[in-house]
Structures are given as structure tokens and as C-alpha cells.
PDB file of C-alpha atoms and ligand atoms in Angstrom:
ATOM      1  CA  UNK G   1       7.884 -11.384  -4.065  1.00 98.00           C
ATOM      2  CA  UNK G   2       3.876 -11.621  -3.937  1.00 98.00           C
ATOM      3  CA  UNK G   3       2.547  -8.620  -3.897  1.00 99.00           C
ATOM      4  CA  UNK G   4      -1.528  -7.154  -4.608  1.00 99.00           C
ATOM      5  CA  UNK G   5      -2.237  -4.044  -6.277  1.00 99.00           C
ATOM      6  CA  UNK G   6      -5.746  -2.542  -6.786  1.00 99.00           C
ATOM      7  CA  UNK G   7      -7.325   0.360  -7.363  1.00 99.00           C
ATOM      8  CA  UNK G   8      -9.852   2.396  -7.971  1.00 99.00           C
ATOM      9  CA  UNK G   9     -10.905   3.648 -11.590  1.00 98.00           C
ATOM     10  CA  UNK G  10      -9.180   6.817 -11.398  1.00 99.00           C
ATOM     11  CA  UNK G  11      -5.620   4.159 -11.376  1.00 98.00           C
ATOM     12  CA  UNK G  12      -6.932   1.782 -13.314  1.00 99.00           C
ATOM     13  CA  UNK G  13      -3.975   3.535 -16.251  1.00 98.00           C
ATOM     14  CA  UNK G  14      -1.179   3.558 -13.283  1.00 99.00           C
ATOM     15  CA  UNK G  15      -2.087  -0.099 -11.756  1.00 99.00           C
ATOM     16  CA  UNK G  16      -1.973  -1.374 -15.112  1.00 98.00           C
ATOM     17  CA  UNK G  17       1.471   1.001 -15.676  1.00 98.00           C
ATOM     18  CA  UNK G  18       3.200  -0.234 -12.457  1.00 99.00           C
ATOM     19  CA  UNK G  19       2.214  -3.901 -12.749  1.00 98.00           C
ATOM     20  CA  UNK G  20       3.586  -4.722 -16.059  1.00 98.00           C
ATOM     21  CA  UNK G  21       6.952  -3.175 -14.339  1.00 98.00           C
ATOM     22  CA  UNK G  22       6.672  -4.859 -11.177  1.00 98.00           C
ATOM     23  CA  UNK G  23       6.168  -8.473 -13.709  1.00 98.00           C
ATOM     24  CA  UNK G  24       9.300  -7.080 -15.998  1.00 98.00           C
ATOM     25  CA  UNK G  25      11.152  -7.229 -12.760  1.00 98.00           C
ATOM     26  CA  UNK G  26      10.217 -10.526 -11.785  1.00 98.00           C
ATOM     27  CA  UNK G  27       7.272  -9.976  -9.484  1.00 98.00           C
ATOM     28  CA  UNK G  28       3.938 -11.501  -9.398  1.00 98.00           C
ATOM     29  CA  UNK G  29       1.064  -9.246  -9.014  1.00 99.00           C
ATOM     30  CA  UNK G  30      -2.232 -10.231  -8.039  1.00 99.00           C
ATOM     31  CA  UNK G  31      -4.909  -7.260  -9.186  1.00 99.00           C
ATOM     32  CA  UNK G  32      -7.725  -6.856  -6.482  1.00 98.00           C
ATOM     33  CA  UNK G  33      -8.137  -3.261  -8.357  1.00 98.00           C
ATOM     34  CA  UNK G  34     -10.929  -1.840 -10.909  1.00 99.00           C
ATOM     35  CA  UNK G  35     -10.025  -2.926 -14.657  1.00 98.00           C
ATOM     36  CA  UNK G  36     -12.138  -0.278 -15.567  1.00 98.00           C
ATOM     37  CA  UNK G  37     -12.219   3.338 -15.672  1.00 97.00           C
ATOM     38  CA  UNK G  38     -15.670   3.419 -14.328  1.00 98.00           C
ATOM     39  CA  UNK G  39     -17.150   4.704 -11.189  1.00 98.00           C
ATOM     40  CA  UNK G  40     -15.579   2.110  -8.710  1.00 98.00           C
ATOM     41  CA  UNK G  41     -15.280   2.496  -5.021  1.00 98.00           C
ATOM     42  CA  UNK G  42     -12.393   3.560  -3.367  1.00 99.00           C
ATOM     43  CA  UNK G  43     -13.302   1.794  -0.792  1.00 98.00           C
ATOM     44  CA  UNK G  44     -14.061  -1.681  -1.825  1.00 98.00           C
ATOM     45  CA  UNK G  45     -10.774  -1.200  -3.113  1.00 99.00           C
ATOM     46  CA  UNK G  46      -9.123  -0.277  -0.318  1.00 99.00           C
ATOM     47  CA  UNK G  47     -10.327  -3.062   2.135  1.00 98.00           C
ATOM     48  CA  UNK G  48     -10.068  -5.906  -0.359  1.00 99.00           C
ATOM     49  CA  UNK G  49      -6.252  -5.277  -1.054  1.00 99.00           C
ATOM     50  CA  UNK G  50      -5.810  -4.790   2.807  1.00 98.00           C
ATOM     51  CA  UNK G  51      -7.660  -8.037   3.511  1.00 98.00           C
ATOM     52  CA  UNK G  52      -5.251  -9.781   1.143  1.00 99.00           C
ATOM     53  CA  UNK G  53      -2.110  -8.741   2.502  1.00 98.00           C
ATOM     54  CA  UNK G  54      -4.152  -9.025   6.186  1.00 98.00           C
ATOM     55  CA  UNK G  55      -5.293 -12.064   5.564  1.00 98.00           C
ATOM     56  CA  UNK G  56      -1.113 -12.971   3.483  1.00 98.00           C
ATOM     57  CA  UNK G  57      -2.640 -13.532  -0.554  1.00 98.00           C
ATOM     58  CA  UNK G  58       1.174 -11.479  -1.171  1.00 99.00           C
ATOM     59  CA  UNK G  59       3.306 -10.014   1.011  1.00 98.00           C
ATOM     60  CA  UNK G  60       2.733  -6.876   0.185  1.00 99.00           C
ATOM     61  CA  UNK G  61      -0.216  -4.524  -1.333  1.00 99.00           C
ATOM     62  CA  UNK G  62       0.600  -1.511  -3.533  1.00 99.00           C
ATOM     63  CA  UNK G  63      -3.052   0.426  -3.625  1.00 99.00           C
ATOM     64  CA  UNK G  64      -4.053   3.512  -6.184  1.00 99.00           C
ATOM     65  CA  UNK G  65      -7.342   5.618  -6.700  1.00 99.00           C
ATOM     66  CA  UNK G  66      -6.544   9.669  -7.334  1.00 98.00           C
ATOM     67  CA  UNK G  67      -4.780  11.196  -3.934  1.00 99.00           C
ATOM     68  CA  UNK G  68      -4.182   8.062  -3.457  1.00 99.00           C
ATOM     69  CA  UNK G  69      -5.516   8.422   0.229  1.00 99.00           C
ATOM     70  CA  UNK G  70      -8.843   7.455   0.169  1.00 99.00           C
ATOM     71  CA  UNK G  71      -7.757   3.768  -0.114  1.00 99.00           C
ATOM     72  CA  UNK G  72      -5.626   4.985   2.065  1.00 99.00           C
ATOM     73  CA  UNK G  73      -7.782   5.269   4.690  1.00 98.00           C
ATOM     74  CA  UNK G  74     -10.130   2.506   3.910  1.00 98.00           C
ATOM     75  CA  UNK G  75      -7.427  -0.095   4.278  1.00 98.00           C
ATOM     76  CA  UNK G  76      -5.999   1.123   6.901  1.00 98.00           C
ATOM     77  CA  UNK G  77      -8.967  -0.100   8.464  1.00 97.00           C
ATOM     78  CA  UNK G  78      -8.645  -3.787   8.515  1.00 98.00           C
ATOM     79  CA  UNK G  79      -7.399  -4.623  11.113  1.00 97.00           C
ATOM     80  CA  UNK G  80      -3.463  -5.320  11.000  1.00 97.00           C
ATOM     81  CA  UNK G  81      -2.425  -2.805   8.067  1.00 98.00           C
ATOM     82  CA  UNK G  82      -0.105   0.074   8.371  1.00 98.00           C
ATOM     83  CA  UNK G  83      -1.189   1.483   4.664  1.00 99.00           C
ATOM     84  CA  UNK G  84       1.388   4.865   3.951  1.00 99.00           C
ATOM     85  CA  UNK G  85       0.432   6.881   1.099  1.00 99.00           C
ATOM     86  CA  UNK G  86       2.688   9.453  -0.782  1.00 99.00           C
ATOM     87  CA  UNK G  87       3.821  11.462  -3.364  1.00 98.00           C
ATOM     88  CA  UNK G  88       8.005  11.133  -2.828  1.00 98.00           C
ATOM     89  CA  UNK G  89      10.091   8.117  -2.867  1.00 99.00           C
ATOM     90  CA  UNK G  90      11.857   9.015   0.234  1.00 99.00           C
ATOM     91  CA  UNK G  91       8.002   8.924   2.792  1.00 99.00           C
ATOM     92  CA  UNK G  92       8.032   5.234   0.471  1.00 99.00           C
ATOM     93  CA  UNK G  93      11.890   4.639   1.795  1.00 98.00           C
ATOM     94  CA  UNK G  94      10.885   5.920   4.982  1.00 98.00           C
ATOM     95  CA  UNK G  95       7.235   4.403   5.935  1.00 98.00           C
ATOM     96  CA  UNK G  96       9.114   1.154   6.077  1.00 98.00           C
ATOM     97  CA  UNK G  97      12.305   2.015   8.091  1.00 98.00           C
ATOM     98  CA  UNK G  98      10.517   2.817  10.798  1.00 98.00           C
ATOM     99  CA  UNK G  99       6.516   2.179  10.501  1.00 98.00           C
ATOM    100  CA  UNK G 100       6.990  -0.887   8.140  1.00 98.00           C
ATOM    101  CA  UNK G 101       3.752  -0.541   5.769  1.00 99.00           C
ATOM    102  CA  UNK G 102       3.028  -2.950   4.643  1.00 98.00           C
ATOM    103  CA  UNK G 103       0.950  -1.264   1.708  1.00 99.00           C
ATOM    104  CA  UNK G 104       1.928   1.573   0.106  1.00 99.00           C
ATOM    105  CA  UNK G 105      -0.450   4.421  -1.633  1.00 99.00           C
ATOM    106  CA  UNK G 106      -0.335   7.180  -4.052  1.00 99.00           C
ATOM    107  CA  UNK G 107      -2.230   9.356  -6.442  1.00 99.00           C
ATOM    108  CA  UNK G 108      -2.925   8.777 -10.154  1.00 99.00           C
ATOM    109  CA  UNK G 109      -3.865  12.495 -10.554  1.00 98.00           C
ATOM    110  CA  UNK G 110      -0.187  13.137  -7.899  1.00 98.00           C
ATOM    111  CA  UNK G 111       2.182  11.656  -9.413  1.00 98.00           C
ATOM    112  CA  UNK G 112       3.417   9.886 -12.642  1.00 98.00           C
ATOM    113  CA  UNK G 113       4.997   6.651 -14.060  1.00 98.00           C
ATOM    114  CA  UNK G 114       8.425   7.590 -12.615  1.00 98.00           C
ATOM    115  CA  UNK G 115       7.825   9.471  -9.810  1.00 99.00           C
ATOM    116  CA  UNK G 116       5.108   6.336  -9.008  1.00 99.00           C
ATOM    117  CA  UNK G 117       8.283   3.872 -10.023  1.00 99.00           C
ATOM    118  CA  UNK G 118      10.606   5.021  -8.012  1.00 99.00           C
ATOM    119  CA  UNK G 119       7.824   5.027  -4.441  1.00 99.00           C
ATOM    120  CA  UNK G 120       7.378   1.037  -5.469  1.00 98.00           C
ATOM    121  CA  UNK G 121      11.303   1.117  -5.879  1.00 98.00           C
ATOM    122  CA  UNK G 122      12.093   2.630  -2.920  1.00 99.00           C
ATOM    123  CA  UNK G 123       9.814   0.513  -0.402  1.00 98.00           C
ATOM    124  CA  UNK G 124      10.387  -2.854  -1.873  1.00 98.00           C
ATOM    125  CA  UNK G 125      13.802  -2.291  -1.603  1.00 98.00           C
ATOM    126  CA  UNK G 126      14.456  -1.270   1.551  1.00 98.00           C
ATOM    127  CA  UNK G 127      13.796  -3.030   5.042  1.00 98.00           C
ATOM    128  CA  UNK G 128      12.769  -2.292   8.085  1.00 98.00           C
ATOM    129  CA  UNK G 129      14.826  -1.117  10.439  1.00 98.00           C
ATOM    130  CA  UNK G 130      14.394  -3.904  13.005  1.00 96.00           C
ATOM    131  CA  UNK G 131      14.637  -2.184  15.989  1.00 97.00           C
ATOM    132  CA  UNK G 132      13.198  -1.572  19.418  1.00 98.00           C
ATOM    133  CA  UNK G 133      11.767   1.968  18.677  1.00 98.00           C
ATOM    134  CA  UNK G 134      10.131   1.055  15.811  1.00 98.00           C
ATOM    135  CA  UNK G 135       8.152  -2.189  17.574  1.00 98.00           C
ATOM    136  CA  UNK G 136       7.583  -0.359  19.955  1.00 98.00           C
ATOM    137  CA  UNK G 137       5.556   2.085  18.407  1.00 98.00           C
ATOM    138  CA  UNK G 138       4.278  -0.493  15.870  1.00 98.00           C
ATOM    139  CA  UNK G 139       3.304  -1.863  18.977  1.00 98.00           C
ATOM    140  CA  UNK G 140       1.001   0.500  20.026  1.00 97.00           C
ATOM    141  CA  UNK G 141      -0.382   1.281  16.745  1.00 97.00           C
ATOM    142  CA  UNK G 142      -1.824  -2.212  16.947  1.00 96.00           C
ATOM    143  CA  UNK G 143      -2.872  -1.636  21.007  1.00 96.00           C
ATOM    144  CA  UNK G 144      -5.057   1.054  19.021  1.00 95.00           C
ATOM    145  CA  UNK G 145      -6.649  -1.365  17.112  1.00 93.00           C
ATOM    146  CA  UNK G 146      -7.149  -3.335  19.725  1.00 92.00           C
ATOM    147  CA  UNK G 147      -8.993  -0.845  22.521  1.00 93.00           C
ATOM    148  CA  UNK G 148     -10.953   0.913  20.115  1.00 84.00           C
ATOM    149  CA  UNK G 149     -13.136  -3.762  19.296  1.00 75.00           C
ATOM    150  CA  UNK G 150     -16.565  -2.976  20.037  1.00 60.00           C
TER     151      UNK G 150
HETATM  152  C1  LIG H 201     -12.283   9.210  -7.291  1.00 95.78           C
HETATM  153  O1  LIG H 201     -12.918  10.708  -8.220  1.00 95.78           O
HETATM  154  C2  LIG H 201     -11.546  10.250  -6.595  1.00 95.78           C
HETATM  155  O2  LIG H 201     -12.400  10.664  -5.531  1.00 95.78           O
HETATM  156  C3  LIG H 201     -10.750   8.689  -5.510  1.00 95.78           C
HETATM  157  O3  LIG H 201      -9.945   8.183  -6.485  1.00 95.78           O
HETATM  158  C4  LIG H 201      -9.741   9.569  -4.671  1.00 95.78           C
HETATM  159  O4  LIG H 201      -8.723  11.022  -5.308  1.00 95.78           O
HETATM  160  C5  LIG H 201     -10.015   9.456  -3.329  1.00 95.78           C
HETATM  161  O5  LIG H 201      -9.289   9.942  -2.515  1.00 95.78           O
END
């Protein structure tokens, strides 16, 4: 798979660990985040991964900041993005099954490397449950985006 990854300064170290982990499993990982630990604004990192997924430069995205929250809020402002912030693998699995989340977010100050790997594995390995009720609800999310266009 071609997976995008993005991060602010708080997520730099974990980003490199997750990137290496995914590459060791044969994935191609495209880096949209900062490689520095100097302050880097999470809205920019969230926007970059959001646009990369929206424009289909990558199949899906991973976003890491201190909590995972700020970067998910920013990514979710990009049309068509369903970025889910999680801190354990059960939620990661369910957000793929039910919400078809196209970006998974977590916090480098919240989860350790083993939990982060388990989150990424659960999310990547779980298919979307392609059922009518999920499709309808996801379409309702898209309608909210349409209703709020200027
Ligand atoms: C940066 O200090 C921190 O605010 C950021 O990484 C993130 O946690 C925001 O939601």
C-alpha cells in the first residue's frame, strides 16, 4: 500500500518509528510531516496529509501530533476526509469497519510505540464493512460538507 504519514514536532520520533515499521512490512510510506523537533504547527501537518489523501497521492494516511487531536481536527477540514483520532486498536478497527476512516490519528504523548503499531495494524488490516447503514451514514457526513459550502 502507499501510505502517507504526517506529524508536527511532537510526533517526529514516533513518525520515524512507524514509517520504518510499515516499510519493513513492504508498504511505501510518503512523508508529509516535519522531520524536526523544532516547533511545527499541527494545522499545516493535518492539512498536508488531508490534501494528499483527498487528491489520491496516497491510499490512506497516518497523522501524529502530541495528542492526535489537533492534527485530526485540521485534516477533517479537508473535504472527503474522515480522520479518526484513537488511542487503542479496538477503536482503530471499528473506525475502519463503520466510518471507513481514511486517516488514522494518534498522539505521541498518549501512546507508546507498541500501541501505535497495534493501532496501525488494526486499521490497515480491517476492511470497511460495506453495509448500507454505514454507507448511508458516511454519505450523511458528506452532505454536511456540501451544506456548509460558501
Ligand atoms: C504541540 O505542543 C501540541 O499542542 C500538538 O502536538 C497537539 O497535541 C495538538 O493537538
